[in-house]
Amino acid sequence: MAIKAYGATAGDRPLEPMNIERRQPGAHDVVIDILYCGVCHSDLHQVRSEWAGTLYPCIPGHEIVGHVAAVGEEVSRFAIGDTVGVGCMVDSCQHCHPCEQGLEQFCENGTTFTYNSPISDPPGHTLGGYSQKIVVDDTFVLKVRHSKEQLAAVAPLLCAGITTWSPLRHWGAGPGKKVGIVGIGGLGHMGIKLAHALGAHVVAFTTSEAKRDDALALGADAVVVSRNTNEMAAHANSFDLILDTVAHSHDLDAYTALLTIDGTLALVGNPEHPHPSPSVGNLIAGRRSIAGTLIGGIAETQEMLDFCAEHGIVSDIEMIRIQEIETAFERMKRGDVRYRFVIDSASLSH
Ligand SMILES: [Zn+2]
Ligand SMILES: [Zn+2]
C-alpha cells in the first residue's frame, strides 16, 4: 500500500515529503494508522548520518501510537480500532536465548529496529513512524490503555519511557532506594517521573540552575546542580542507582563517588567521543559498578505502559506538524524542548 511519509535521501539533506510502500499484511501482521510519533534524539543522529551505517531513504520515528486499521488472519490479540503502540523494535528471531528471556533488544540474530534495519520489504530496510501507517508483526505491537486525550503524550513512552523504566526495574528502584537521574531532557524527565512513581527517593542532577523548579515539579525529592562541588559532596556514598541520560562525553567519577556500596551508575547515552577513562579506585572502593542499558524488551515495555496508564503518567510534550520537523530538530539540539516533540501525524496528509 502506498502512503505518505517524511524522510531524507542523504545525511546532508533536510527531511522532505516522500511516498513509500508498506507491505500487505501477512497472517501475523497488524496494520496501524499512526496518530502520533515522538521525536527522539536517535532520529536526528540516524537521519543526519551522525551514526555509522544510515541507509537511505531514511524515515525515522520509533515512538508510535495509533489505531489498528487491519489485522492478519492469525492475529487474535488485536482488533480493528484498538489503540496500540510501536517502539524501537519491529522484529527479532524469537528463539535465541535473549529473545526467550524477553530481551529482544539483544537478539543474537539481530534485532530488527523500527528504522534502518535490513528487511526484505522494499527499499530493503525498515522505515519508521514519520509516516501515515506502519505494518508490524503482532508480537511487537503493544496495547495502549491510556485515555484518548493522553495519546499524543503517550508516544514518547515507547522509547524515552522504556529506556528509563528498564534500568529502574532491573536495579530495583523502589521504596527505600535512593535514585539519581542525570540530565533533565526527554529521557531524564521520564526517569524522574517513573522513579518517583516507583516509590524511590529521587535526586535530579542538572547543569542548569534554571531547571531546579522543573525537576521538583516532575517529582524529584531534591535537585543537585552538578557544577556545584559542595552540593555534589553532600550526596557522597549514598546512591543505590544513578541513571545517567547524558549522551555527550563527561566525567563519570563525579557520579561513581556518589554511589553507596554495590551501587550502580547506569549509562543510557552513547557518546560520540568516549567518556574520560573512569577511576578504578572509585569502583573497587565500594564494589561499585558502571553499567550500560538499552531500551527494554517487549513484555517489559507492556509492563511500563500499563503502569503508566494506571498511574496517569505521560510525557511532557510539545506537539508539532511534520512540516516543522527541521525546526524541531534544531531546537532539540539546543535542548530547547520541554521535554519531547511529538508529531501530529494528521499533518502528513496536508
Ligand atoms: Zn529513541
Ligand atoms: Zn533472538
mmCIF file of C-alpha atoms and ligand atoms in Angstrom:
data_model
loop_
_atom_site.group_PDB
_atom_site.id
_atom_site.type_symbol
_atom_site.label_atom_id
_atom_site.label_comp_id
_atom_site.label_asym_id
_atom_site.label_seq_id
_atom_site.Cartn_x
_atom_site.Cartn_y
_atom_site.Cartn_z
ATOM 1 C CA MET A 1 0.000 0.000 0.000
ATOM 2 C CA ALA A 2 1.244 3.478 -0.893
ATOM 3 C CA ILE A 3 1.399 6.010 1.944
ATOM 4 C CA LYS A 4 2.880 9.414 2.711
ATOM 5 C CA ALA A 5 5.971 9.808 4.856
ATOM 6 C CA TYR A 6 8.728 12.278 5.720
ATOM 7 C CA GLY A 7 12.376 11.375 5.396
ATOM 8 C CA ALA A 8 15.764 12.247 3.958
ATOM 9 C CA THR A 9 17.605 10.981 0.891
ATOM 10 C CA ALA A 10 21.061 11.814 2.320
ATOM 11 C CA GLY A 11 22.678 12.910 5.588
ATOM 12 C CA ASP A 12 23.171 16.471 4.400
ATOM 13 C CA ARG A 13 19.602 16.835 3.110
ATOM 14 C CA PRO A 14 16.604 18.135 5.073
ATOM 15 C CA LEU A 15 13.620 15.879 5.628
ATOM 16 C CA GLU A 16 11.066 16.105 2.835
ATOM 17 C CA PRO A 17 7.730 14.515 1.870
ATOM 18 C CA MET A 18 8.031 11.039 0.343
ATOM 19 C CA ASN A 19 5.692 8.357 -0.922
ATOM 20 C CA ILE A 20 6.543 4.897 0.381
ATOM 21 C CA GLU A 21 5.121 1.387 0.161
ATOM 22 C CA ARG A 22 4.129 -0.673 3.185
ATOM 23 C CA ARG A 23 3.770 -4.441 2.716
ATOM 24 C CA GLN A 24 0.357 -6.050 2.503
ATOM 25 C CA PRO A 25 -0.338 -7.570 5.934
ATOM 26 C CA GLY A 26 0.758 -11.182 6.378
ATOM 27 C CA ALA A 27 -1.037 -13.624 8.688
ATOM 28 C CA HIS A 28 0.653 -12.229 11.837
ATOM 29 C CA ASP A 29 0.761 -8.560 10.852
ATOM 30 C CA VAL A 30 -1.049 -5.576 12.303
ATOM 31 C CA VAL A 31 -1.631 -2.516 10.100
ATOM 32 C CA ILE A 32 -1.568 0.664 12.180
ATOM 33 C CA ASP A 33 -2.901 4.107 11.262
ATOM 34 C CA ILE A 34 -0.363 6.328 13.012
ATOM 35 C CA LEU A 35 -1.844 9.141 15.128
ATOM 36 C CA TYR A 36 1.327 10.454 16.791
ATOM 37 C CA CYS A 37 5.067 9.887 16.643
ATOM 38 C CA GLY A 38 7.580 11.232 19.151
ATOM 39 C CA VAL A 39 10.828 12.874 18.038
ATOM 40 C CA CYS A 40 13.812 11.119 19.645
ATOM 41 C CA HIS A 41 17.443 12.266 19.579
ATOM 42 C CA SER A 42 18.236 8.960 17.843
ATOM 43 C CA ASP A 43 16.052 10.057 14.922
ATOM 44 C CA LEU A 44 18.294 13.053 14.362
ATOM 45 C CA HIS A 45 21.551 11.086 14.788
ATOM 46 C CA GLN A 46 20.411 8.449 12.297
ATOM 47 C CA VAL A 47 18.897 10.660 9.616
ATOM 48 C CA ARG A 48 21.905 13.032 9.634
ATOM 49 C CA SER A 49 24.313 10.084 9.376
ATOM 50 C CA GLU A 50 25.943 11.012 12.702
ATOM 51 C CA TRP A 51 25.854 7.295 13.441
ATOM 52 C CA ALA A 52 27.558 4.919 11.030
ATOM 53 C CA GLY A 53 25.560 2.926 8.519
ATOM 54 C CA THR A 54 22.496 5.046 7.783
ATOM 55 C CA LEU A 55 20.508 3.552 4.886
ATOM 56 C CA TYR A 56 18.686 5.997 2.594
ATOM 57 C CA PRO A 57 15.984 6.927 2.128
ATOM 58 C CA CYS A 58 15.853 7.244 5.917
ATOM 59 C CA ILE A 59 12.470 7.697 7.591
ATOM 60 C CA PRO A 60 12.947 7.975 11.369
ATOM 61 C CA GLY A 61 10.428 7.606 14.183
ATOM 62 C CA HIS A 62 10.145 4.924 16.890
ATOM 63 C CA GLU A 63 7.681 6.389 19.374
ATOM 64 C CA ILE A 64 4.475 5.444 17.587
ATOM 65 C CA VAL A 65 0.872 5.495 18.783
ATOM 66 C CA GLY A 66 -2.043 4.685 16.501
ATOM 67 C CA HIS A 67 -5.185 2.721 15.822
ATOM 68 C CA VAL A 68 -5.346 -0.752 14.329
ATOM 69 C CA ALA A 69 -6.576 -0.478 10.732
ATOM 70 C CA ALA A 70 -6.394 -4.171 9.764
ATOM 71 C CA VAL A 71 -5.070 -7.470 11.123
ATOM 72 C CA GLY A 72 -3.794 -10.668 9.505
ATOM 73 C CA GLU A 73 -5.843 -13.865 9.857
ATOM 74 C CA GLU A 74 -3.656 -15.334 12.648
ATOM 75 C CA VAL A 75 -3.801 -12.194 14.821
ATOM 76 C CA SER A 76 -6.018 -12.710 17.872
ATOM 77 C CA ARG A 77 -4.707 -10.173 20.416
ATOM 78 C CA PHE A 78 -5.689 -7.104 18.389
ATOM 79 C CA ALA A 79 -8.808 -5.969 16.571
ATOM 80 C CA ILE A 80 -9.590 -3.099 14.227
ATOM 81 C CA GLY A 81 -9.905 0.160 16.176
ATOM 82 C CA ASP A 82 -7.663 -0.862 19.105
ATOM 83 C CA THR A 83 -5.231 1.783 20.363
ATOM 84 C CA VAL A 84 -1.689 0.457 20.086
ATOM 85 C CA GLY A 85 1.940 1.453 20.273
ATOM 86 C CA VAL A 86 5.164 0.520 18.491
ATOM 87 C CA GLY A 87 8.551 1.331 19.951
ATOM 88 C CA CYS A 88 12.142 0.858 18.841
ATOM 89 C CA MET A 89 11.811 -2.732 17.564
ATOM 90 C CA VAL A 90 9.549 -4.404 15.000
ATOM 91 C CA ASP A 91 11.026 -7.931 14.905
ATOM 92 C CA SER A 92 13.637 -10.347 16.275
ATOM 93 C CA CYS A 93 14.392 -14.064 15.819
ATOM 94 C CA GLN A 94 12.117 -15.079 18.753
ATOM 95 C CA HIS A 95 14.125 -18.233 19.536
ATOM 96 C CA CYS A 96 17.627 -17.240 20.727
ATOM 97 C CA HIS A 97 18.432 -17.124 24.443
ATOM 98 C CA PRO A 98 17.919 -13.343 24.842
ATOM 99 C CA CYS A 99 14.626 -13.459 22.878
ATOM 100 C CA GLU A 100 13.352 -16.332 25.048
ATOM 101 C CA GLN A 101 14.119 -14.231 28.127
ATOM 102 C CA GLY A 102 12.158 -11.274 26.744
ATOM 103 C CA LEU A 103 15.302 -9.355 25.859
ATOM 104 C CA GLU A 104 14.526 -8.911 22.164
ATOM 105 C CA GLN A 105 16.660 -5.761 22.085
ATOM 106 C CA PHE A 106 19.707 -8.029 22.483
ATOM 107 C CA CYS A 107 18.638 -10.689 19.921
ATOM 108 C CA GLU A 108 21.704 -12.750 18.948
ATOM 109 C CA ASN A 109 20.459 -12.988 15.382
ATOM 110 C CA GLY A 110 19.932 -9.274 15.039
ATOM 111 C CA THR A 111 17.048 -7.198 16.340
ATOM 112 C CA THR A 112 15.037 -5.557 13.576
ATOM 113 C CA PHE A 113 14.761 -1.963 14.706
ATOM 114 C CA THR A 114 11.868 0.243 13.629
ATOM 115 C CA TYR A 115 14.042 2.138 11.163
ATOM 116 C CA ASN A 116 17.343 1.496 9.416
ATOM 117 C CA SER A 117 17.350 -2.308 9.881
ATOM 118 C CA PRO A 118 17.667 -4.655 6.885
ATOM 119 C CA ILE A 119 14.441 -6.427 5.824
ATOM 120 C CA SER A 120 13.119 -7.938 2.598
ATOM 121 C CA ASP A 121 10.360 -5.316 2.121
ATOM 122 C CA PRO A 122 11.295 -2.501 -0.278
ATOM 123 C CA PRO A 123 13.529 -0.497 -0.105
ATOM 124 C CA GLY A 124 15.408 -3.249 1.813
ATOM 125 C CA HIS A 125 15.397 -1.604 5.238
ATOM 126 C CA THR A 126 12.806 -0.599 7.813
ATOM 127 C CA LEU A 127 11.130 2.810 7.594
ATOM 128 C CA GLY A 128 9.912 4.425 10.801
ATOM 129 C CA GLY A 129 6.985 6.329 12.198
ATOM 130 C CA TYR A 130 7.249 9.676 10.401
ATOM 131 C CA SER A 131 4.606 8.146 8.141
ATOM 132 C CA GLN A 132 0.874 7.558 7.913
ATOM 133 C CA LYS A 133 0.855 3.802 8.521
ATOM 134 C CA ILE A 134 3.146 1.003 9.653
ATOM 135 C CA VAL A 135 2.805 -2.778 9.334
ATOM 136 C CA VAL A 136 4.241 -4.735 12.274
ATOM 137 C CA ASP A 137 4.316 -8.356 13.456
ATOM 138 C CA ASP A 138 1.768 -8.613 16.277
ATOM 139 C CA THR A 139 4.416 -9.788 18.780
ATOM 140 C CA PHE A 140 5.928 -6.288 18.627
ATOM 141 C CA VAL A 141 2.662 -4.371 18.916
ATOM 142 C CA LEU A 142 1.798 -3.003 22.366
ATOM 143 C CA LYS A 143 -1.579 -2.325 23.927
ATOM 144 C CA VAL A 144 -2.183 1.278 24.994
ATOM 145 C CA ARG A 145 -4.691 1.702 27.823
ATOM 146 C CA HIS A 146 -4.402 5.474 28.353
ATOM 147 C CA SER A 147 -7.375 7.743 27.577
ATOM 148 C CA LYS A 148 -7.843 9.271 24.141
ATOM 149 C CA GLU A 149 -6.784 12.735 25.384
ATOM 150 C CA GLN A 150 -3.447 11.373 26.590
ATOM 151 C CA LEU A 151 -2.374 9.567 23.431
ATOM 152 C CA ALA A 152 -0.022 12.190 21.981
ATOM 153 C CA ALA A 153 1.850 12.315 25.284
ATOM 154 C CA VAL A 154 1.958 8.503 25.442
ATOM 155 C CA ALA A 155 4.090 8.297 22.279
ATOM 156 C CA PRO A 156 7.420 9.164 24.000
ATOM 157 C CA LEU A 157 6.873 6.340 26.498
ATOM 158 C CA LEU A 158 7.712 3.928 23.655
ATOM 159 C CA CYS A 159 11.380 4.960 23.706
ATOM 160 C CA ALA A 160 12.111 7.546 26.423
ATOM 161 C CA GLY A 161 9.786 5.741 28.838
ATOM 162 C CA ILE A 162 11.080 2.201 28.387
ATOM 163 C CA THR A 163 14.722 3.321 28.205
ATOM 164 C CA THR A 164 14.457 4.672 31.732
ATOM 165 C CA TRP A 165 11.929 2.129 33.079
ATOM 166 C CA SER A 166 14.040 -0.910 32.215
ATOM 167 C CA PRO A 167 17.120 0.084 34.276
ATOM 168 C CA LEU A 168 14.952 1.379 37.134
ATOM 169 C CA ARG A 169 13.291 -2.033 37.341
ATOM 170 C CA HIS A 170 16.454 -4.035 36.699
ATOM 171 C CA TRP A 171 18.351 -2.309 39.521
ATOM 172 C CA GLY A 172 15.378 -2.354 41.864
ATOM 173 C CA ALA A 173 14.309 1.296 42.140
ATOM 174 C CA GLY A 174 11.562 1.454 44.743
ATOM 175 C CA PRO A 175 10.771 2.338 48.347
ATOM 176 C CA GLY A 176 13.892 2.701 50.485
ATOM 177 C CA LYS A 177 16.152 3.204 47.456
ATOM 178 C CA LYS A 178 17.933 6.427 46.545
ATOM 179 C CA VAL A 179 17.984 7.002 42.794
ATOM 180 C CA GLY A 180 19.760 9.743 40.877
ATOM 181 C CA ILE A 181 18.758 10.909 37.396
ATOM 182 C CA VAL A 182 21.437 12.797 35.477
ATOM 183 C CA GLY A 183 20.166 15.163 32.773
ATOM 184 C CA ILE A 184 16.618 16.554 32.632
ATOM 185 C CA GLY A 185 15.698 16.112 28.969
ATOM 186 C CA GLY A 186 13.484 13.721 27.025
ATOM 187 C CA LEU A 187 14.841 10.669 28.857
ATOM 188 C CA GLY A 188 15.646 12.262 32.201
ATOM 189 C CA HIS A 189 12.224 13.813 32.727
ATOM 190 C CA MET A 190 10.679 10.350 32.278
ATOM 191 C CA GLY A 191 13.293 8.844 34.597
ATOM 192 C CA ILE A 192 12.266 11.296 37.341
ATOM 193 C CA LYS A 193 8.536 10.612 36.882
ATOM 194 C CA LEU A 194 8.954 6.834 36.807
ATOM 195 C CA ALA A 195 11.429 6.566 39.706
ATOM 196 C CA HIS A 196 9.146 8.780 41.786
ATOM 197 C CA ALA A 197 6.076 6.677 40.910
ATOM 198 C CA LEU A 198 8.000 3.505 41.823
ATOM 199 C CA GLY A 199 8.488 4.962 45.300
ATOM 200 C CA ALA A 200 12.222 5.723 45.244
ATOM 201 C CA HIS A 201 13.833 8.811 46.770
ATOM 202 C CA VAL A 202 14.736 10.723 43.602
ATOM 203 C CA VAL A 203 17.541 13.222 43.161
ATOM 204 C CA ALA A 204 17.833 15.022 39.825
ATOM 205 C CA PHE A 205 21.226 16.240 38.577
ATOM 206 C CA THR A 206 21.372 19.155 36.185
ATOM 207 C CA THR A 207 23.993 21.599 34.947
ATOM 208 C CA SER A 208 21.359 24.309 34.808
ATOM 209 C CA GLU A 209 20.150 26.185 37.889
ATOM 210 C CA ALA A 210 17.112 27.143 35.794
ATOM 211 C CA LYS A 211 15.857 23.533 35.759
ATOM 212 C CA ARG A 212 15.704 23.215 39.541
ATOM 213 C CA ASP A 213 12.000 24.047 39.888
ATOM 214 C CA ASP A 214 11.083 21.954 36.849
ATOM 215 C CA ALA A 215 12.791 18.892 38.283
ATOM 216 C CA LEU A 216 10.945 19.278 41.582
ATOM 217 C CA ALA A 217 7.662 19.648 39.702
ATOM 218 C CA LEU A 218 8.390 16.431 37.783
ATOM 219 C CA GLY A 219 8.678 14.536 41.068
ATOM 220 C CA ALA A 220 12.280 14.877 42.225
ATOM 221 C CA ASP A 221 12.731 14.981 46.003
ATOM 222 C CA ALA A 222 15.908 17.031 45.632
ATOM 223 C CA VAL A 223 17.898 18.687 42.859
ATOM 224 C CA VAL A 224 21.675 18.982 42.619
ATOM 225 C CA VAL A 225 23.363 21.432 40.283
ATOM 226 C CA SER A 226 26.272 19.230 39.230
ATOM 227 C CA ARG A 227 28.705 22.143 38.750
ATOM 228 C CA ASN A 228 28.406 22.892 42.453
ATOM 229 C CA THR A 229 31.008 20.631 44.143
ATOM 230 C CA ASN A 230 29.645 21.262 47.637
ATOM 231 C CA GLU A 231 26.171 20.166 46.585
ATOM 232 C CA MET A 232 27.664 17.064 44.963
ATOM 233 C CA ALA A 233 29.814 16.215 48.003
ATOM 234 C CA ALA A 234 26.772 16.328 50.273
ATOM 235 C CA HIS A 235 25.491 13.184 48.497
ATOM 236 C CA ALA A 236 28.744 11.138 48.602
ATOM 237 C CA ASN A 237 28.389 7.354 49.113
ATOM 238 C CA SER A 238 24.595 7.459 49.179
ATOM 239 C CA PHE A 239 23.010 6.343 45.871
ATOM 240 C CA ASP A 240 21.818 2.822 45.088
ATOM 241 C CA LEU A 241 21.418 3.718 41.427
ATOM 242 C CA ILE A 242 22.311 6.680 39.269
ATOM 243 C CA LEU A 243 20.783 6.695 35.802
ATOM 244 C CA ASP A 244 22.900 8.866 33.531
ATOM 245 C CA THR A 245 20.994 10.060 30.449
ATOM 246 C CA VAL A 246 23.633 12.496 29.191
ATOM 247 C CA ALA A 247 24.844 11.495 25.715
ATOM 248 C CA HIS A 248 27.965 13.649 25.465
ATOM 249 C CA SER A 249 31.365 12.827 26.902
ATOM 250 C CA HIS A 250 31.691 13.778 30.593
ATOM 251 C CA ASP A 251 33.432 12.887 33.875
ATOM 252 C CA LEU A 252 31.866 9.733 35.338
ATOM 253 C CA ASP A 253 33.960 9.859 38.532
ATOM 254 C CA ALA A 254 31.825 12.720 39.820
ATOM 255 C CA TYR A 255 28.925 10.212 39.913
ATOM 256 C CA THR A 256 30.622 6.947 40.902
ATOM 257 C CA ALA A 257 31.838 8.785 44.045
ATOM 258 C CA LEU A 258 28.190 9.290 44.986
ATOM 259 C CA LEU A 259 27.299 5.573 44.884
ATOM 260 C CA THR A 260 26.842 3.523 48.027
ATOM 261 C CA ILE A 261 28.406 0.051 48.388
ATOM 262 C CA ASP A 262 27.272 -2.106 45.429
ATOM 263 C CA GLY A 263 25.707 0.959 43.821
ATOM 264 C CA THR A 264 25.441 1.217 40.036
ATOM 265 C CA LEU A 265 25.949 4.043 37.599
ATOM 266 C CA ALA A 266 23.832 3.011 34.582
ATOM 267 C CA LEU A 267 24.604 4.718 31.278
ATOM 268 C CA VAL A 268 21.887 5.229 28.683
ATOM 269 C CA GLY A 269 23.560 7.682 26.318
ATOM 270 C CA ASN A 270 26.096 6.564 23.715
ATOM 271 C CA PRO A 271 28.576 9.456 23.373
ATOM 272 C CA GLU A 272 30.119 10.315 20.022
ATOM 273 C CA HIS A 273 33.503 10.669 21.793
ATOM 274 C CA PRO A 274 34.310 8.328 24.708
ATOM 275 C CA HIS A 275 33.971 9.428 28.322
ATOM 276 C CA PRO A 276 37.322 10.100 30.046
ATOM 277 C CA SER A 277 38.534 6.788 31.500
ATOM 278 C CA PRO A 278 36.790 6.355 34.869
ATOM 279 C CA SER A 279 38.770 5.976 38.102
ATOM 280 C CA VAL A 280 39.091 2.285 39.017
ATOM 281 C CA GLY A 281 39.761 3.402 42.605
ATOM 282 C CA ASN A 282 36.200 4.736 42.825
ATOM 283 C CA LEU A 283 34.877 1.330 41.706
ATOM 284 C CA ILE A 284 36.896 -1.033 43.880
ATOM 285 C CA ALA A 285 36.301 1.140 46.934
ATOM 286 C CA GLY A 286 32.686 0.130 47.470
ATOM 287 C CA ARG A 287 32.307 -2.646 44.852
ATOM 288 C CA ARG A 288 30.579 -0.102 42.648
ATOM 289 C CA SER A 289 29.600 -0.746 39.019
ATOM 290 C CA ILE A 290 29.334 1.196 35.814
ATOM 291 C CA ALA A 291 26.788 -0.449 33.517
ATOM 292 C CA GLY A 292 25.070 0.168 30.200
ATOM 293 C CA THR A 293 21.427 -0.371 29.289
ATOM 294 C CA LEU A 294 19.489 -0.304 26.003
ATOM 295 C CA ILE A 295 15.724 0.298 25.743
ATOM 296 C CA GLY A 296 13.839 -2.755 27.129
ATOM 297 C CA GLY A 297 12.107 -5.938 25.981
ATOM 298 C CA ILE A 298 8.558 -6.168 24.672
ATOM 299 C CA ALA A 299 6.984 -7.665 27.827
ATOM 300 C CA GLU A 300 8.760 -5.032 29.908
ATOM 301 C CA THR A 301 7.528 -2.280 27.577
ATOM 302 C CA GLN A 302 3.956 -3.515 28.047
ATOM 303 C CA GLU A 303 4.501 -3.562 31.820
ATOM 304 C CA MET A 304 5.711 0.067 31.665
ATOM 305 C CA LEU A 305 2.751 1.186 29.512
ATOM 306 C CA ASP A 306 0.281 -0.493 31.878
ATOM 307 C CA PHE A 307 1.989 1.032 34.935
ATOM 308 C CA CYS A 308 1.870 4.476 33.316
ATOM 309 C CA ALA A 309 -1.807 4.105 32.361
ATOM 310 C CA GLU A 310 -2.642 3.053 35.914
ATOM 311 C CA HIS A 311 -0.684 5.944 37.466
ATOM 312 C CA GLY A 312 -1.720 8.571 34.902
ATOM 313 C CA ILE A 313 1.874 9.027 33.723
ATOM 314 C CA VAL A 314 2.619 10.514 30.311
ATOM 315 C CA SER A 315 5.450 12.520 28.834
ATOM 316 C CA ASP A 316 5.536 16.347 28.815
ATOM 317 C CA ILE A 317 5.292 17.226 25.153
ATOM 318 C CA GLU A 318 5.104 19.943 22.552
ATOM 319 C CA MET A 319 3.037 18.947 19.527
ATOM 320 C CA ILE A 320 4.303 19.829 16.054
ATOM 321 C CA ARG A 321 3.237 19.360 12.457
ATOM 322 C CA ILE A 322 5.581 17.230 10.350
ATOM 323 C CA GLN A 323 6.388 20.320 8.269
ATOM 324 C CA GLU A 324 8.052 21.778 11.405
ATOM 325 C CA ILE A 325 10.444 18.860 11.881
ATOM 326 C CA GLU A 326 13.640 20.675 10.881
ATOM 327 C CA THR A 327 12.940 23.491 13.350
ATOM 328 C CA ALA A 328 12.161 20.890 15.994
ATOM 329 C CA PHE A 329 15.495 19.140 15.329
ATOM 330 C CA GLU A 330 17.367 22.456 15.709
ATOM 331 C CA ARG A 331 15.570 23.221 18.962
ATOM 332 C CA MET A 332 16.145 19.680 20.263
ATOM 333 C CA LYS A 333 19.874 20.036 19.581
ATOM 334 C CA ARG A 334 19.892 23.155 21.765
ATOM 335 C CA GLY A 335 17.919 21.399 24.497
ATOM 336 C CA ASP A 336 15.084 23.829 23.833
ATOM 337 C CA VAL A 337 12.122 21.488 24.365
ATOM 338 C CA ARG A 338 10.015 20.540 27.376
ATOM 339 C CA TYR A 339 10.580 17.658 27.026
ATOM 340 C CA ARG A 340 9.654 15.879 23.845
ATOM 341 C CA PHE A 341 8.342 16.948 20.457
ATOM 342 C CA VAL A 342 5.508 14.794 19.148
ATOM 343 C CA ILE A 343 4.373 14.862 15.535
ATOM 344 C CA ASP A 344 0.632 15.085 14.870
ATOM 345 C CA SER A 345 0.583 12.527 12.062
ATOM 346 C CA ALA A 346 -2.577 14.050 10.553
ATOM 347 C CA SER A 347 -0.260 16.791 9.222
ATOM 348 C CA LEU A 348 1.279 14.250 6.808
ATOM 349 C CA SER A 349 -1.841 14.373 4.654
ATOM 350 C CA HIS A 350 -1.676 18.161 4.200
HETATM 351 ZN ZN ZN B 1 14.511 6.800 20.801
HETATM 352 ZN ZN ZN B 2 16.673 -13.591 19.018
#
